[in-house]
Amino acid sequence: MPASSANTANRTLKTSCGVHVVHDGLSDVSYVLLPLLAQNFGLNLAQVGVIRTAHRVAMAAFQVPAGLIAERFGERNLLALGTLLAGLAFIGLGFANGFWMILIALFFAGMGSAVQHPLSSTIISHAFPGAGRRTALGTYNFSGDVGKFLFGGIVSLCVLAGISWQAPVVGFGVAAIATAVAIFLWIANTHTHSSTTPKPKIQGWGIRNKPAFVALCTVDMVDSMTRTGFLTFIAFLLIAKGVADGWAALAVPLVLVGGMAGKYLCGVLAEKLGIIRTIVITELATGVGILATLALPGYATFFLLPLVGVVLQGTSSVIYGTVGDLVEPDKLPRAFAMVYTVGAVSGIIAPIGYGLLGDAIGIEKTIAVAGVLVLLTLPLAMVLQAAIGRPHAID
């Protein structure tokens, strides 16, 4: 890659990582905000659940439309517009006076953030079309967790300092608007239709290998269900083992800290070992790690959780880094949107399913089921390898 192209690609990656920090921060700060909103406005738990669901449904529902629209409007342009919408929605949230305004603000915030994952992933894939794509996407994937910790931490510190929740929320909105401007200034327009050279129009979804793409989406589905199910119920497992509630609450942050490292490291590992070997290693380690949490004494589990987080969260970087191998560049926005939507819907369904299972058979057996079911990705990885038909090209 020429020096000028490398500089442009690196600037695009850094800016996309900054965008990811902002959007994931906006999306997950609701975990910290919802108890404060409930206390300030007298919301009941059902209303809290509706607000959170509306935000997540908006993010899931608008990803595929965003991918389709971006093919005409341009990935960079729509990413900036969505970021602007999310910023305006958070400013509106800062001035909310009750349930309905909160609901509407977070719905539009979810709609604005829906563009981020598929379009940023597309922009990075265009900037790194060959070697280095999986490492770049792994770096991008890692940056989102930084935003989750950063924004949640800012709100928590503000509240502890006696500052009202409205101040950081409005500040986040202003930061998002500034980020929308930065997208135009610092991200190159990699939209393939901007080329002055006439190109034949690709019909349909542009998937080069449909069996491989379906296998990849299925791996993503199982992986997402395992990840969200384990994160939802690991604290309950520790409580069942006799761990105090306050200590058990630390389980999820420990997994997420490991996951931050895993999202980057597994992207690098995929560059070195190939996607099939990396998926097999990470998913096998995930299953063994989850089952090991059942065998260890309660407090000893804390030493294992960051290691589980590395592989539990890291496979996603491998999955996202493989989409570009299976789809024509012109159709990457819709393909990434489909992959992210599969993951999002699986993440919505899994806690409900595992919750019902936990009520029926107990938390220990439910965690065991999650640890065993993730091993289904191993034969799926073999299906993916067979469907590709040219293993030397990516493995």
CSV table of C-alpha atoms in Angstrom, one decimal:
chain,number,residue,atom,x,y,z
A,1,MET,CA,0.0,0.0,0.0
A,2,PRO,CA,1.5,3.4,-1.0
A,3,ALA,CA,2.4,5.8,1.9
A,4,SER,CA,-0.5,8.2,1.0
A,5,SER,CA,-3.0,5.4,0.9
A,6,ALA,CA,-1.7,3.9,4.2
A,7,ASN,CA,-2.0,7.3,5.8
A,8,THR,CA,-5.6,7.7,4.6
A,9,ALA,CA,-6.5,4.2,5.7
A,10,ASN,CA,-5.0,4.8,9.2
A,11,ARG,CA,-6.8,8.1,9.6
A,12,THR,CA,-10.0,6.4,8.5
A,13,LEU,CA,-9.5,3.6,11.1
A,14,LYS,CA,-8.7,6.1,13.9
A,15,THR,CA,-11.8,8.2,13.1
A,16,SER,CA,-14.0,5.1,12.8
A,17,CYS,CA,-12.7,3.9,16.2
A,18,GLY,CA,-13.6,7.3,17.7
A,19,VAL,CA,-17.1,7.0,16.2
A,20,HIS,CA,-17.4,3.6,17.7
A,21,VAL,CA,-16.4,4.9,21.1
A,22,VAL,CA,-19.1,7.6,20.9
A,23,HIS,CA,-21.9,5.3,19.6
A,24,ASP,CA,-21.3,2.4,21.9
A,25,GLY,CA,-21.0,4.9,24.8
A,26,LEU,CA,-24.4,6.3,23.9
A,27,SER,CA,-25.9,2.9,23.5
A,28,ASP,CA,-24.7,1.3,26.8
A,29,VAL,CA,-24.8,4.4,29.1
A,30,SER,CA,-28.5,3.6,29.4
A,31,TYR,CA,-27.6,0.9,31.8
A,32,VAL,CA,-26.4,3.6,34.2
A,33,LEU,CA,-29.1,6.2,33.2
A,34,LEU,CA,-32.2,4.0,33.6
A,35,PRO,CA,-32.1,3.7,37.4
A,36,LEU,CA,-31.5,7.5,37.6
A,37,LEU,CA,-34.4,8.2,35.2
A,38,ALA,CA,-36.7,5.8,37.1
A,39,GLN,CA,-35.9,7.6,40.4
A,40,ASN,CA,-36.3,11.1,39.0
A,41,PHE,CA,-39.5,10.5,37.0
A,42,GLY,CA,-41.1,7.7,39.1
A,43,LEU,CA,-40.9,5.1,36.4
A,44,ASN,CA,-42.0,1.6,37.2
A,45,LEU,CA,-40.0,-1.5,36.1
A,46,ALA,CA,-42.3,-2.2,33.2
A,47,GLN,CA,-41.7,1.3,31.8
A,48,VAL,CA,-38.0,0.9,32.2
A,49,GLY,CA,-38.2,-2.3,30.3
A,50,VAL,CA,-40.2,-0.7,27.5
A,51,ILE,CA,-37.6,2.1,27.2
A,52,ARG,CA,-34.7,-0.3,27.0
A,53,THR,CA,-36.5,-2.5,24.5
A,54,ALA,CA,-37.5,0.4,22.3
A,55,HIS,CA,-33.8,1.5,22.1
A,56,ARG,CA,-32.5,-2.0,21.2
A,57,VAL,CA,-35.3,-2.7,18.7
A,58,ALA,CA,-34.6,0.6,16.9
A,59,MET,CA,-31.0,-0.3,16.7
A,60,ALA,CA,-31.7,-3.8,15.3
A,61,ALA,CA,-34.6,-2.8,13.0
A,62,PHE,CA,-32.8,0.0,11.2
A,63,GLN,CA,-29.4,-1.7,10.4
A,64,VAL,CA,-30.5,-3.4,7.2
A,65,PRO,CA,-32.4,-0.3,5.9
A,66,ALA,CA,-29.3,1.7,6.7
A,67,GLY,CA,-27.1,-0.7,4.7
A,68,LEU,CA,-29.5,-0.5,1.7
A,69,ILE,CA,-29.8,3.3,1.8
A,70,ALA,CA,-26.0,3.7,2.2
A,71,GLU,CA,-25.4,2.0,-1.2
A,72,ARG,CA,-27.0,5.1,-2.8
A,73,PHE,CA,-26.4,7.8,-0.3
A,74,GLY,CA,-22.8,6.8,0.6
A,75,GLU,CA,-21.6,5.1,3.8
A,76,ARG,CA,-19.7,8.2,5.1
A,77,ASN,CA,-22.7,10.5,4.5
A,78,LEU,CA,-25.2,8.3,6.2
A,79,LEU,CA,-22.9,7.5,9.1
A,80,ALA,CA,-22.5,11.3,9.7
A,81,LEU,CA,-26.3,11.8,9.5
A,82,GLY,CA,-27.0,8.9,11.9
A,83,THR,CA,-24.4,10.3,14.4
A,84,LEU,CA,-26.0,13.7,14.1
A,85,LEU,CA,-29.4,12.2,14.9
A,86,ALA,CA,-28.1,10.3,17.9
A,87,GLY,CA,-26.5,13.5,19.2
A,88,LEU,CA,-29.7,15.5,18.8
A,89,ALA,CA,-31.7,12.7,20.5
A,90,PHE,CA,-29.4,12.8,23.5
A,91,ILE,CA,-29.7,16.5,23.8
A,92,GLY,CA,-33.4,16.0,23.8
A,93,LEU,CA,-33.1,13.3,26.5
A,94,GLY,CA,-31.3,15.9,28.6
A,95,PHE,CA,-34.5,18.0,28.5
A,96,ALA,CA,-37.0,15.2,28.9
A,97,ASN,CA,-39.8,15.7,31.4
A,98,GLY,CA,-41.3,12.2,31.6
A,99,PHE,CA,-41.7,8.7,30.2
A,100,TRP,CA,-42.8,9.6,26.7
A,101,MET,CA,-40.1,12.0,26.0
A,102,ILE,CA,-37.5,9.6,27.3
A,103,LEU,CA,-39.0,6.8,25.2
A,104,ILE,CA,-39.0,8.9,22.0
A,105,ALA,CA,-35.5,10.3,22.6
A,106,LEU,CA,-33.9,6.9,23.2
A,107,PHE,CA,-35.8,5.4,20.2
A,108,PHE,CA,-34.3,8.0,17.9
A,109,ALA,CA,-30.9,7.6,19.6
A,110,GLY,CA,-31.2,3.9,18.7
A,111,MET,CA,-32.2,4.7,15.2
A,112,GLY,CA,-29.2,7.0,14.8
A,113,SER,CA,-26.8,4.5,16.3
A,114,ALA,CA,-28.2,1.7,14.0
A,115,VAL,CA,-26.0,3.0,11.1
A,116,GLN,CA,-22.8,2.8,13.0
A,117,HIS,CA,-21.8,-0.8,13.1
A,118,PRO,CA,-22.5,-1.8,9.5
A,119,LEU,CA,-21.3,1.4,7.9
A,120,SER,CA,-18.1,1.8,9.9
A,121,SER,CA,-17.3,-1.8,9.3
A,122,THR,CA,-17.8,-1.2,5.5
A,123,ILE,CA,-15.7,1.9,5.5
A,124,ILE,CA,-12.8,0.1,7.3
A,125,SER,CA,-13.1,-2.9,4.9
A,126,HIS,CA,-12.9,-0.5,1.9
A,127,ALA,CA,-9.9,1.2,3.5
A,128,PHE,CA,-8.2,-2.2,4.2
A,129,PRO,CA,-9.3,-4.3,1.3
A,130,GLY,CA,-6.5,-6.9,1.7
A,131,ALA,CA,-4.0,-7.8,4.4
A,132,GLY,CA,-4.6,-6.1,7.7
A,133,ARG,CA,-8.4,-6.0,7.4
A,134,ARG,CA,-9.1,-8.4,10.3
A,135,THR,CA,-6.6,-6.6,12.6
A,136,ALA,CA,-8.2,-3.2,11.7
A,137,LEU,CA,-11.7,-4.5,12.4
A,138,GLY,CA,-10.5,-6.1,15.6
A,139,THR,CA,-9.1,-2.7,16.7
A,140,TYR,CA,-12.4,-1.1,15.8
A,141,ASN,CA,-14.3,-3.7,17.7
A,142,PHE,CA,-12.1,-3.1,20.7
A,143,SER,CA,-12.8,0.6,20.7
A,144,GLY,CA,-16.5,0.2,21.3
A,145,ASP,CA,-15.9,-1.3,24.7
A,146,VAL,CA,-13.8,1.8,25.6
A,147,GLY,CA,-16.9,3.9,25.0
A,148,LYS,CA,-19.1,1.7,27.2
A,149,PHE,CA,-16.7,2.1,30.1
A,150,LEU,CA,-15.9,5.8,29.5
A,151,PHE,CA,-19.5,7.1,29.2
A,152,GLY,CA,-20.9,5.0,32.0
A,153,GLY,CA,-18.0,6.0,34.2
A,154,ILE,CA,-18.5,9.7,33.4
A,155,VAL,CA,-22.2,9.5,34.5
A,156,SER,CA,-21.3,7.6,37.6
A,157,LEU,CA,-18.6,10.1,38.6
A,158,CYS,CA,-20.9,13.1,37.9
A,159,VAL,CA,-23.6,11.7,40.1
A,160,LEU,CA,-21.1,11.0,42.9
A,161,ALA,CA,-19.9,14.6,42.6
A,162,GLY,CA,-23.4,15.9,42.9
A,163,ILE,CA,-23.8,16.9,39.3
A,164,SER,CA,-27.2,16.2,37.7
A,165,TRP,CA,-27.5,13.4,35.1
A,166,GLN,CA,-28.7,16.0,32.6
A,167,ALA,CA,-25.3,17.6,32.3
A,168,PRO,CA,-23.3,14.6,31.0
A,169,VAL,CA,-26.2,13.5,28.8
A,170,VAL,CA,-26.3,16.8,27.0
A,171,GLY,CA,-22.5,16.8,26.8
A,172,PHE,CA,-22.7,13.4,25.1
A,173,GLY,CA,-25.1,14.8,22.6
A,174,VAL,CA,-22.8,17.7,21.8
A,175,ALA,CA,-19.9,15.2,21.5
A,176,ALA,CA,-21.9,13.1,19.0
A,177,ILE,CA,-22.6,16.2,16.9
A,178,ALA,CA,-18.9,17.1,16.9
A,179,THR,CA,-18.2,13.5,15.8
A,180,ALA,CA,-20.6,13.8,12.9
A,181,VAL,CA,-18.6,16.8,11.7
A,182,ALA,CA,-15.3,14.9,12.2
A,183,ILE,CA,-16.7,12.1,10.0
A,184,PHE,CA,-16.9,14.5,7.0
A,185,LEU,CA,-13.5,16.0,7.7
A,186,TRP,CA,-11.4,12.9,8.4
A,187,ILE,CA,-13.0,9.9,6.8
A,188,ALA,CA,-12.3,9.4,3.1
A,189,ASN,CA,-15.4,8.8,1.0
A,190,THR,CA,-14.8,5.1,0.2
A,191,HIS,CA,-18.3,4.7,-1.3
A,192,THR,CA,-17.6,2.7,-4.4
A,193,HIS,CA,-20.3,4.4,-6.5
A,194,SER,CA,-18.4,7.7,-6.2
A,195,SER,CA,-15.9,6.5,-8.7
A,196,THR,CA,-16.1,8.3,-12.1
A,197,THR,CA,-15.3,5.0,-13.9
A,198,PRO,CA,-18.5,3.3,-15.0
A,199,LYS,CA,-18.9,-0.1,-13.3
A,200,PRO,CA,-21.4,-2.8,-14.0
A,201,LYS,CA,-24.2,-2.7,-11.5
A,202,ILE,CA,-24.3,-5.7,-9.2
A,203,GLN,CA,-27.7,-7.2,-8.7
A,204,GLY,CA,-29.1,-8.5,-5.4
A,205,TRP,CA,-26.9,-8.8,-2.3
A,206,GLY,CA,-23.6,-9.4,-4.1
A,207,ILE,CA,-22.8,-12.5,-2.0
A,208,ARG,CA,-20.1,-14.4,-3.7
A,209,ASN,CA,-20.6,-17.6,-1.7
A,210,LYS,CA,-24.1,-18.0,-0.2
A,211,PRO,CA,-23.5,-21.2,1.7
A,212,ALA,CA,-20.4,-19.7,3.3
A,213,PHE,CA,-22.3,-16.5,4.2
A,214,VAL,CA,-25.2,-18.5,5.7
A,215,ALA,CA,-22.7,-20.5,7.8
A,216,LEU,CA,-20.9,-17.4,8.9
A,217,CYS,CA,-24.3,-15.8,10.0
A,218,THR,CA,-25.2,-19.0,11.9
A,219,VAL,CA,-21.9,-18.9,13.7
A,220,ASP,CA,-22.6,-15.3,14.6
A,221,MET,CA,-26.1,-16.3,15.9
A,222,VAL,CA,-24.8,-19.0,18.2
A,223,ASP,CA,-21.9,-16.9,19.4
A,224,SER,CA,-24.2,-13.9,20.1
A,225,MET,CA,-26.7,-16.0,22.0
A,226,THR,CA,-23.9,-17.5,24.1
A,227,ARG,CA,-22.3,-14.1,24.8
A,228,THR,CA,-25.5,-12.3,25.9
A,229,GLY,CA,-26.9,-15.3,27.8
A,230,PHE,CA,-23.7,-15.8,29.8
A,231,LEU,CA,-23.3,-12.1,30.5
A,232,THR,CA,-26.9,-11.9,31.7
A,233,PHE,CA,-26.8,-14.8,34.1
A,234,ILE,CA,-23.2,-15.2,35.3
A,235,ALA,CA,-23.8,-13.1,38.4
A,236,PHE,CA,-26.8,-15.3,39.2
A,237,LEU,CA,-24.6,-18.3,39.1
A,238,LEU,CA,-22.1,-16.8,41.5
A,239,ILE,CA,-24.9,-15.8,43.9
A,240,ALA,CA,-26.2,-19.4,43.8
A,241,LYS,CA,-22.6,-20.5,44.8
A,242,GLY,CA,-22.8,-18.2,47.8
A,243,VAL,CA,-21.0,-15.2,46.5
A,244,ALA,CA,-22.3,-11.9,48.1
A,245,ASP,CA,-24.5,-9.8,45.8
A,246,GLY,CA,-22.0,-6.9,45.7
A,247,TRP,CA,-19.1,-9.1,44.6
A,248,ALA,CA,-21.3,-11.0,42.1
A,249,ALA,CA,-22.1,-7.7,40.4
A,250,LEU,CA,-18.4,-7.5,39.5
A,251,ALA,CA,-18.6,-10.6,37.3
A,252,VAL,CA,-19.8,-8.8,34.1
A,253,PRO,CA,-17.2,-6.0,34.2
A,254,LEU,CA,-14.5,-8.6,34.6
A,255,VAL,CA,-15.8,-10.5,31.5
A,256,LEU,CA,-16.0,-7.2,29.6
A,257,VAL,CA,-12.4,-6.2,30.5
A,258,GLY,CA,-11.2,-9.5,29.1
A,259,GLY,CA,-13.4,-9.0,26.1
A,260,MET,CA,-11.8,-5.6,25.3
A,261,ALA,CA,-8.5,-7.3,24.9
A,262,GLY,CA,-10.0,-10.3,23.1
A,263,LYS,CA,-11.7,-8.3,20.4
A,264,TYR,CA,-8.3,-6.9,19.4
A,265,LEU,CA,-6.2,-10.0,20.0
A,266,CYS,CA,-8.5,-12.4,18.1
A,267,GLY,CA,-8.5,-10.1,15.1
A,268,VAL,CA,-4.7,-10.3,15.1
A,269,LEU,CA,-4.8,-14.1,15.6
A,270,ALA,CA,-7.1,-14.5,12.6
A,271,GLU,CA,-4.5,-12.7,10.4
A,272,LYS,CA,-1.9,-15.2,11.6
A,273,LEU,CA,-3.8,-18.4,11.8
A,274,GLY,CA,-6.8,-17.9,9.5
A,275,ILE,CA,-10.5,-17.6,10.4
A,276,ILE,CA,-11.3,-21.3,10.6
A,277,ARG,CA,-8.5,-22.2,13.1
A,278,THR,CA,-9.3,-19.0,15.1
A,279,ILE,CA,-13.0,-19.7,15.3
A,280,VAL,CA,-12.3,-23.3,16.5
A,281,ILE,CA,-9.8,-22.1,19.1
A,282,THR,CA,-11.9,-19.3,20.5
A,283,GLU,CA,-15.2,-21.2,20.5
A,284,LEU,CA,-13.7,-24.3,22.0
A,285,ALA,CA,-12.1,-22.2,24.7
A,286,THR,CA,-15.4,-20.4,25.3
A,287,GLY,CA,-17.2,-23.6,25.9
A,288,VAL,CA,-14.5,-25.0,28.2
A,289,GLY,CA,-14.3,-21.7,30.1
A,290,ILE,CA,-18.1,-21.5,30.6
A,291,LEU,CA,-18.2,-25.1,31.9
A,292,ALA,CA,-15.2,-24.4,34.1
A,293,THR,CA,-17.1,-21.6,35.9
A,294,LEU,CA,-19.5,-24.4,37.1
A,295,ALA,CA,-16.6,-26.5,38.5
A,296,LEU,CA,-14.7,-23.7,40.4
A,297,PRO,CA,-15.6,-22.5,43.9
A,298,GLY,CA,-17.5,-19.2,43.9
A,299,TYR,CA,-14.8,-16.6,44.5
A,300,ALA,CA,-12.2,-18.5,42.5
A,301,THR,CA,-14.3,-18.0,39.4
A,302,PHE,CA,-13.3,-14.3,39.4
A,303,PHE,CA,-9.8,-15.3,38.3
A,304,LEU,CA,-11.2,-17.1,35.3
A,305,LEU,CA,-13.8,-14.6,34.1
A,306,PRO,CA,-11.4,-12.2,32.3
A,307,LEU,CA,-9.9,-15.2,30.4
A,308,VAL,CA,-13.4,-16.3,29.4
A,309,GLY,CA,-14.1,-12.8,28.3
A,310,VAL,CA,-11.2,-12.8,25.9
A,311,VAL,CA,-12.6,-15.7,23.9
A,312,LEU,CA,-16.3,-15.0,24.5
A,313,GLN,CA,-16.1,-11.5,23.0
A,314,GLY,CA,-13.1,-12.1,20.6
A,315,THR,CA,-14.8,-14.3,18.1
A,316,SER,CA,-16.9,-11.4,16.9
A,317,SER,CA,-13.8,-9.7,15.4
A,318,VAL,CA,-13.1,-12.8,13.4
A,319,ILE,CA,-16.7,-13.0,12.1
A,320,TYR,CA,-16.8,-9.3,11.0
A,321,GLY,CA,-13.4,-9.5,9.4
A,322,THR,CA,-14.6,-12.4,7.2
A,323,VAL,CA,-17.6,-10.6,5.6
A,324,GLY,CA,-15.4,-8.8,3.1
A,325,ASP,CA,-14.1,-12.2,1.8
A,326,LEU,CA,-17.7,-13.3,0.9
A,327,VAL,CA,-19.4,-10.2,-0.4
A,328,GLU,CA,-18.8,-7.8,-3.3
A,329,PRO,CA,-17.4,-4.4,-2.1
A,330,ASP,CA,-20.5,-2.6,-3.5
A,331,LYS,CA,-22.8,-4.6,-1.3
A,332,LEU,CA,-20.8,-4.6,2.0
A,333,PRO,CA,-23.2,-2.2,3.7
A,334,ARG,CA,-26.2,-4.5,3.5
A,335,ALA,CA,-24.1,-7.6,4.2
A,336,PHE,CA,-22.6,-6.1,7.4
A,337,ALA,CA,-26.1,-4.8,8.3
A,338,MET,CA,-27.4,-8.4,8.0
A,339,VAL,CA,-24.6,-9.9,10.1
A,340,TYR,CA,-25.1,-7.2,12.8
A,341,THR,CA,-28.8,-7.6,12.8
A,342,VAL,CA,-28.5,-11.4,13.2
A,343,GLY,CA,-26.3,-10.8,16.2
A,344,ALA,CA,-28.6,-8.1,17.7
A,345,VAL,CA,-31.8,-10.2,17.3
A,346,SER,CA,-30.0,-13.2,18.8
A,347,GLY,CA,-28.9,-11.0,21.7
A,348,ILE,CA,-32.5,-9.9,22.3
A,349,ILE,CA,-33.9,-13.4,22.2
A,350,ALA,CA,-31.2,-15.3,24.2
A,351,PRO,CA,-31.7,-13.8,27.6
A,352,ILE,CA,-35.4,-14.5,27.4
A,353,GLY,CA,-34.8,-18.1,26.3
A,354,TYR,CA,-32.1,-18.8,28.9
A,355,GLY,CA,-34.2,-17.1,31.5
A,356,LEU,CA,-37.1,-19.4,30.9
A,357,LEU,CA,-34.8,-22.4,30.9
A,358,GLY,CA,-33.2,-21.2,34.2
A,359,ASP,CA,-36.6,-21.0,35.8
A,360,ALA,CA,-37.3,-24.6,34.6
A,361,ILE,CA,-34.1,-26.4,35.3
A,362,GLY,CA,-32.0,-24.1,37.5
A,363,ILE,CA,-29.1,-21.6,36.9
A,364,GLU,CA,-26.3,-24.2,37.0
A,365,LYS,CA,-27.8,-26.5,34.3
A,366,THR,CA,-28.7,-23.4,32.2
A,367,ILE,CA,-25.1,-22.2,32.2
A,368,ALA,CA,-24.0,-25.8,31.3
A,369,VAL,CA,-26.4,-25.7,28.3
A,370,ALA,CA,-24.9,-22.4,27.2
A,371,GLY,CA,-21.4,-23.9,27.5
A,372,VAL,CA,-22.4,-27.0,25.4
A,373,LEU,CA,-24.4,-25.1,22.8
A,374,VAL,CA,-21.5,-22.8,21.8
A,375,LEU,CA,-19.7,-25.9,20.7
A,376,LEU,CA,-22.2,-26.1,17.8
A,377,THR,CA,-20.0,-23.5,16.2
A,378,LEU,CA,-17.2,-26.1,15.7
A,379,PRO,CA,-19.1,-28.1,13.0
A,380,LEU,CA,-20.4,-24.9,11.6
A,381,ALA,CA,-16.8,-23.7,11.2
A,382,MET,CA,-16.2,-26.9,9.2
A,383,VAL,CA,-19.3,-26.2,7.1
A,384,LEU,CA,-17.9,-22.7,6.5
A,385,GLN,CA,-14.6,-24.0,5.4
A,386,ALA,CA,-16.2,-26.5,3.0
A,387,ALA,CA,-18.5,-23.9,1.6
A,388,ILE,CA,-15.7,-21.6,0.9
A,389,GLY,CA,-14.1,-24.4,-1.1
A,390,ARG,CA,-10.7,-22.6,-1.3
A,391,PRO,CA,-9.4,-22.9,2.3
A,392,HIS,CA,-5.9,-21.7,1.3
A,393,ALA,CA,-7.4,-18.3,0.4
A,394,ILE,CA,-8.4,-17.4,4.0
A,395,ASP,CA,-7.2,-20.3,6.2
